[in-house]
């Protein structure tokens, strides 16, 4: 009886071994040369499957890291809002293709991370709602607000440029100097001296003052004003 069982087991094992070697041959024949080099030492289909699993797990992990880094570095920049949202969606889809599925919350966070500061207020207001926004809702709201946000940004830039170009420190200093000289020598409301000697002295002083050049800024900074 024992001998009979051993014979049966031996026959079954032989059949399994034949089938397994057929699988080994089929698997190896379907691999590329670069993948075959990773199968050295694998004698059974089980060993081959384990080696393939380790290889592709590492490969998928590196892809996940690559796509996550790409998503974190995405910026709107000069892209239109629609093109930027499309790039974010494509990267999220790439992550899903390697088994890394992002939630709507993470997707929305990725969108706002790459937007310029003009959209900060929009992001803060969206976070105040109790229930979560869907990606579709956020995209629709952003697209609807794009023209208003861009218009506001241009108005701020124009105002800043206008304010900067409005003030000329050298011109202001020269104007103040001319006003001061006019008030001191011959301007309305200025004091006149009574005797001739004093008047002649005043006239000579006035002539010397007229020879004084306007104040110029030689130092390039505030407070660096000198007589020429």
Short mmCIF file of C-alpha atoms in Angstrom, two decimals:
data_model
loop_
_atom_site.label_atom_id
_atom_site.label_comp_id
_atom_site.label_asym_id
_atom_site.label_seq_id
_atom_site.Cartn_x
_atom_site.Cartn_y
_atom_site.Cartn_z
CA UNK A 1 0.00 0.00 0.00
CA UNK A 2 2.80 2.37 0.91
CA UNK A 3 4.68 1.54 -2.25
CA UNK A 4 1.55 2.18 -4.30
CA UNK A 5 1.10 5.62 -2.72
CA UNK A 6 4.71 6.47 -3.42
CA UNK A 7 4.27 5.54 -7.07
CA UNK A 8 1.15 7.70 -7.33
CA UNK A 9 2.94 10.67 -5.73
CA UNK A 10 5.92 10.17 -8.00
CA UNK A 11 3.69 10.15 -11.09
CA UNK A 12 1.84 13.29 -9.97
CA UNK A 13 5.10 15.07 -9.19
CA UNK A 14 6.51 14.14 -12.57
CA UNK A 15 3.39 15.48 -14.31
CA UNK A 16 3.62 18.71 -12.28
CA UNK A 17 7.31 19.09 -13.09
CA UNK A 18 6.65 18.67 -16.81
CA UNK A 19 3.87 21.26 -16.74
CA UNK A 20 5.97 23.65 -14.65
CA UNK A 21 8.88 23.43 -17.08
CA UNK A 22 6.50 24.18 -19.93
CA UNK A 23 5.41 27.30 -18.02
CA UNK A 24 9.05 28.23 -17.38
CA UNK A 25 9.84 27.93 -21.09
CA UNK A 26 6.77 30.00 -22.04
CA UNK A 27 7.54 32.74 -19.52
CA UNK A 28 11.21 33.03 -20.48
CA UNK A 29 10.45 33.04 -24.19
CA UNK A 30 8.05 35.97 -23.76
CA UNK A 31 10.57 38.18 -21.93
CA UNK A 32 12.91 40.82 -23.30
CA UNK A 33 16.66 40.38 -23.00
CA UNK A 34 16.93 42.97 -20.24
CA UNK A 35 14.31 41.13 -18.20
CA UNK A 36 15.86 37.71 -18.86
CA UNK A 37 19.02 38.79 -17.05
CA UNK A 38 16.94 39.17 -13.88
CA UNK A 39 15.73 35.56 -14.10
CA UNK A 40 19.15 33.96 -13.65
CA UNK A 41 18.88 31.19 -11.04
CA UNK A 42 15.10 30.80 -11.38
CA UNK A 43 14.30 27.13 -12.07
CA UNK A 44 10.56 27.01 -11.45
CA UNK A 45 7.60 29.14 -12.50
CA UNK A 46 7.10 30.11 -8.85
CA UNK A 47 10.62 31.52 -8.62
CA UNK A 48 10.13 33.40 -11.88
CA UNK A 49 6.86 34.94 -10.65
CA UNK A 50 8.53 36.08 -7.41
CA UNK A 51 11.40 37.67 -9.33
CA UNK A 52 8.96 39.46 -11.64
CA UNK A 53 6.92 40.72 -8.71
CA UNK A 54 9.97 42.22 -6.98
CA UNK A 55 11.19 43.82 -10.19
CA UNK A 56 7.90 45.47 -11.12
CA UNK A 57 7.12 46.51 -7.54
CA UNK A 58 10.36 48.48 -7.45
CA UNK A 59 9.66 49.88 -10.89
CA UNK A 60 6.14 50.96 -9.93
CA UNK A 61 7.44 52.56 -6.73
CA UNK A 62 9.93 54.62 -8.71
CA UNK A 63 7.16 55.68 -11.12
CA UNK A 64 4.93 56.72 -8.24
CA UNK A 65 7.76 58.87 -6.85
CA UNK A 66 8.40 60.34 -10.30
CA UNK A 67 4.75 61.24 -10.93
CA UNK A 68 4.25 62.63 -7.40
CA UNK A 69 7.31 64.86 -7.84
CA UNK A 70 5.98 66.00 -11.20
CA UNK A 71 2.61 66.85 -9.63
CA UNK A 72 4.23 68.80 -6.78
CA UNK A 73 6.36 70.82 -9.21
CA UNK A 74 3.53 71.74 -11.57
CA UNK A 75 3.02 75.53 -11.81
CA UNK A 76 0.50 77.53 -13.78
CA UNK A 77 3.11 80.03 -14.93
CA UNK A 78 2.23 81.38 -18.38
CA UNK A 79 -0.23 78.56 -19.08
CA UNK A 80 -3.91 79.32 -19.41
CA UNK A 81 -5.93 78.10 -16.47
CA UNK A 82 -7.62 75.44 -18.63
CA UNK A 83 -4.25 74.06 -19.84
CA UNK A 84 -2.90 74.05 -16.28
CA UNK A 85 -5.91 72.11 -14.95
CA UNK A 86 -5.50 69.62 -17.81
CA UNK A 87 -1.83 69.03 -16.91
CA UNK A 88 -2.76 68.39 -13.29
CA UNK A 89 -5.47 65.92 -14.39
CA UNK A 90 -3.05 64.08 -16.69
CA UNK A 91 -0.50 63.67 -13.90
CA UNK A 92 -3.19 62.45 -11.48
CA UNK A 93 -4.24 59.90 -14.13
CA UNK A 94 -0.62 58.74 -14.49
CA UNK A 95 -0.52 58.07 -10.76
CA UNK A 96 -3.76 56.10 -11.01
CA UNK A 97 -2.30 54.01 -13.83
CA UNK A 98 0.43 52.72 -11.49
CA UNK A 99 -1.95 52.05 -8.63
CA UNK A 100 -1.67 55.36 -6.75
CA UNK A 101 -5.20 56.78 -6.77
CA UNK A 102 -5.53 60.29 -5.32
CA UNK A 103 -8.62 61.46 -3.46
CA UNK A 104 -10.52 64.54 -4.64
CA UNK A 105 -9.10 66.41 -1.65
CA UNK A 106 -5.51 65.66 -2.68
CA UNK A 107 -6.31 66.50 -6.30
CA UNK A 108 -7.75 69.90 -5.27
CA UNK A 109 -4.74 70.57 -3.02
CA UNK A 110 -2.43 69.88 -5.97
CA UNK A 111 -4.37 72.36 -8.11
CA UNK A 112 -4.05 75.19 -5.60
CA UNK A 113 -0.39 74.45 -4.90
CA UNK A 114 0.62 75.44 -8.42
CA UNK A 115 -1.56 78.54 -8.72
CA UNK A 116 -0.05 82.04 -8.33
CA UNK A 117 -0.75 84.24 -5.31
CA UNK A 118 -3.70 85.94 -7.02
CA UNK A 119 -5.73 82.80 -6.32
CA UNK A 120 -4.88 82.63 -2.57
CA UNK A 121 -8.13 84.26 -1.49
CA UNK A 122 -10.09 81.83 -3.62
CA UNK A 123 -8.29 78.88 -2.00
CA UNK A 124 -8.94 80.17 1.52
CA UNK A 125 -12.64 80.71 0.84
CA UNK A 126 -13.01 77.20 -0.61
CA UNK A 127 -11.50 75.69 2.55
CA UNK A 128 -14.14 77.31 4.77
CA UNK A 129 -16.94 75.14 3.45
CA UNK A 130 -17.67 72.19 5.71
CA UNK A 131 -18.27 69.54 3.05
CA UNK A 132 -15.54 68.78 0.54
CA UNK A 133 -15.56 70.24 -2.92
CA UNK A 134 -15.32 67.85 -5.83
CA UNK A 135 -12.61 68.36 -8.44
CA UNK A 136 -15.24 69.27 -11.03
CA UNK A 137 -16.71 71.98 -8.78
CA UNK A 138 -13.30 73.53 -8.10
CA UNK A 139 -12.37 73.54 -11.78
CA UNK A 140 -15.70 75.15 -12.75
CA UNK A 141 -15.38 77.84 -10.06
CA UNK A 142 -11.79 78.62 -11.02
CA UNK A 143 -12.61 78.91 -14.72
CA UNK A 144 -15.57 81.17 -13.92
CA UNK A 145 -13.35 83.43 -11.78
CA UNK A 146 -10.30 83.47 -14.08
CA UNK A 147 -11.12 86.68 -15.99
CA UNK A 148 -12.00 88.58 -12.79
CA UNK A 149 -8.79 87.50 -11.02
CA UNK A 150 -6.59 88.38 -14.01
CA UNK A 151 -8.29 91.80 -14.35
CA UNK A 152 -7.72 92.53 -10.64
CA UNK A 153 -4.06 91.51 -10.94
CA UNK A 154 -3.51 93.86 -13.90
CA UNK A 155 -5.13 96.76 -12.03
CA UNK A 156 -2.81 96.19 -9.04
CA UNK A 157 0.28 96.10 -11.31
CA UNK A 158 -0.80 99.31 -13.06
CA UNK A 159 -1.40 101.10 -9.76
CA UNK A 160 2.01 100.04 -8.42
CA UNK A 161 3.80 101.21 -11.59
CA UNK A 162 1.94 104.53 -11.59
CA UNK A 163 2.81 105.23 -7.93
CA UNK A 164 6.48 104.39 -8.50
CA UNK A 165 6.84 106.61 -11.58
CA UNK A 166 4.92 109.51 -9.98
CA UNK A 167 7.68 110.56 -7.53
CA UNK A 168 11.06 111.96 -8.67
CA UNK A 169 13.24 112.83 -5.64
CA UNK A 170 15.69 115.02 -7.62
CA UNK A 171 12.90 117.05 -9.24
CA UNK A 172 11.19 117.47 -5.87
CA UNK A 173 14.43 118.70 -4.25
CA UNK A 174 15.07 121.24 -7.04
CA UNK A 175 11.51 122.55 -6.81
CA UNK A 176 11.77 122.95 -3.03
CA UNK A 177 15.08 124.80 -3.40
CA UNK A 178 13.64 127.24 -5.97
CA UNK A 179 10.65 127.95 -3.72
CA UNK A 180 12.93 128.57 -0.74
CA UNK A 181 15.14 130.96 -2.76
CA UNK A 182 12.14 132.86 -4.08
CA UNK A 183 10.74 133.34 -0.58
CA UNK A 184 14.08 134.49 0.81
CA UNK A 185 15.11 136.90 -1.98
CA UNK A 186 12.49 138.98 -3.72
CA UNK A 187 9.42 136.83 -3.35
CA UNK A 188 6.05 138.09 -2.21
CA UNK A 189 5.94 138.85 1.46
CA UNK A 190 9.75 139.06 1.67
CA UNK A 191 11.31 141.73 3.91
CA UNK A 192 13.06 144.76 2.24
CA UNK A 193 15.90 146.67 3.85
CA UNK A 194 15.47 150.39 4.50
CA UNK A 195 18.82 152.01 3.73
CA UNK A 196 20.84 152.00 0.49
CA UNK A 197 23.79 150.14 1.92
CA UNK A 198 21.61 147.38 3.10
CA UNK A 199 19.79 147.27 -0.25
CA UNK A 200 23.08 147.03 -2.16
CA UNK A 201 24.25 144.27 0.12
CA UNK A 202 20.95 142.48 -0.41
CA UNK A 203 21.23 142.81 -4.19
CA UNK A 204 24.78 141.43 -4.20
CA UNK A 205 23.65 138.53 -2.01
CA UNK A 206 20.75 137.90 -4.33
CA UNK A 207 23.07 137.84 -7.37
CA UNK A 208 25.35 135.33 -5.68
CA UNK A 209 22.36 133.22 -4.77
CA UNK A 210 21.22 133.28 -8.37
CA UNK A 211 24.55 131.76 -9.38
CA UNK A 212 23.92 128.80 -7.16
CA UNK A 213 22.96 125.75 -9.25
CA UNK A 214 19.93 123.61 -8.41
CA UNK A 215 20.41 120.85 -5.92
CA UNK A 216 21.45 117.60 -7.63
CA UNK A 217 21.57 114.09 -6.34
CA UNK A 218 25.16 112.94 -6.79
CA UNK A 219 24.98 110.04 -4.34
CA UNK A 220 22.06 108.22 -5.90
CA UNK A 221 20.22 107.80 -2.60
CA UNK A 222 17.99 109.77 -0.27
CA UNK A 223 19.66 112.59 1.63
CA UNK A 224 22.65 112.87 -0.75
CA UNK A 225 21.88 116.38 -2.01
CA UNK A 226 24.68 119.01 -2.50
CA UNK A 227 25.16 122.43 -4.08
CA UNK A 228 26.93 122.25 -7.39
#
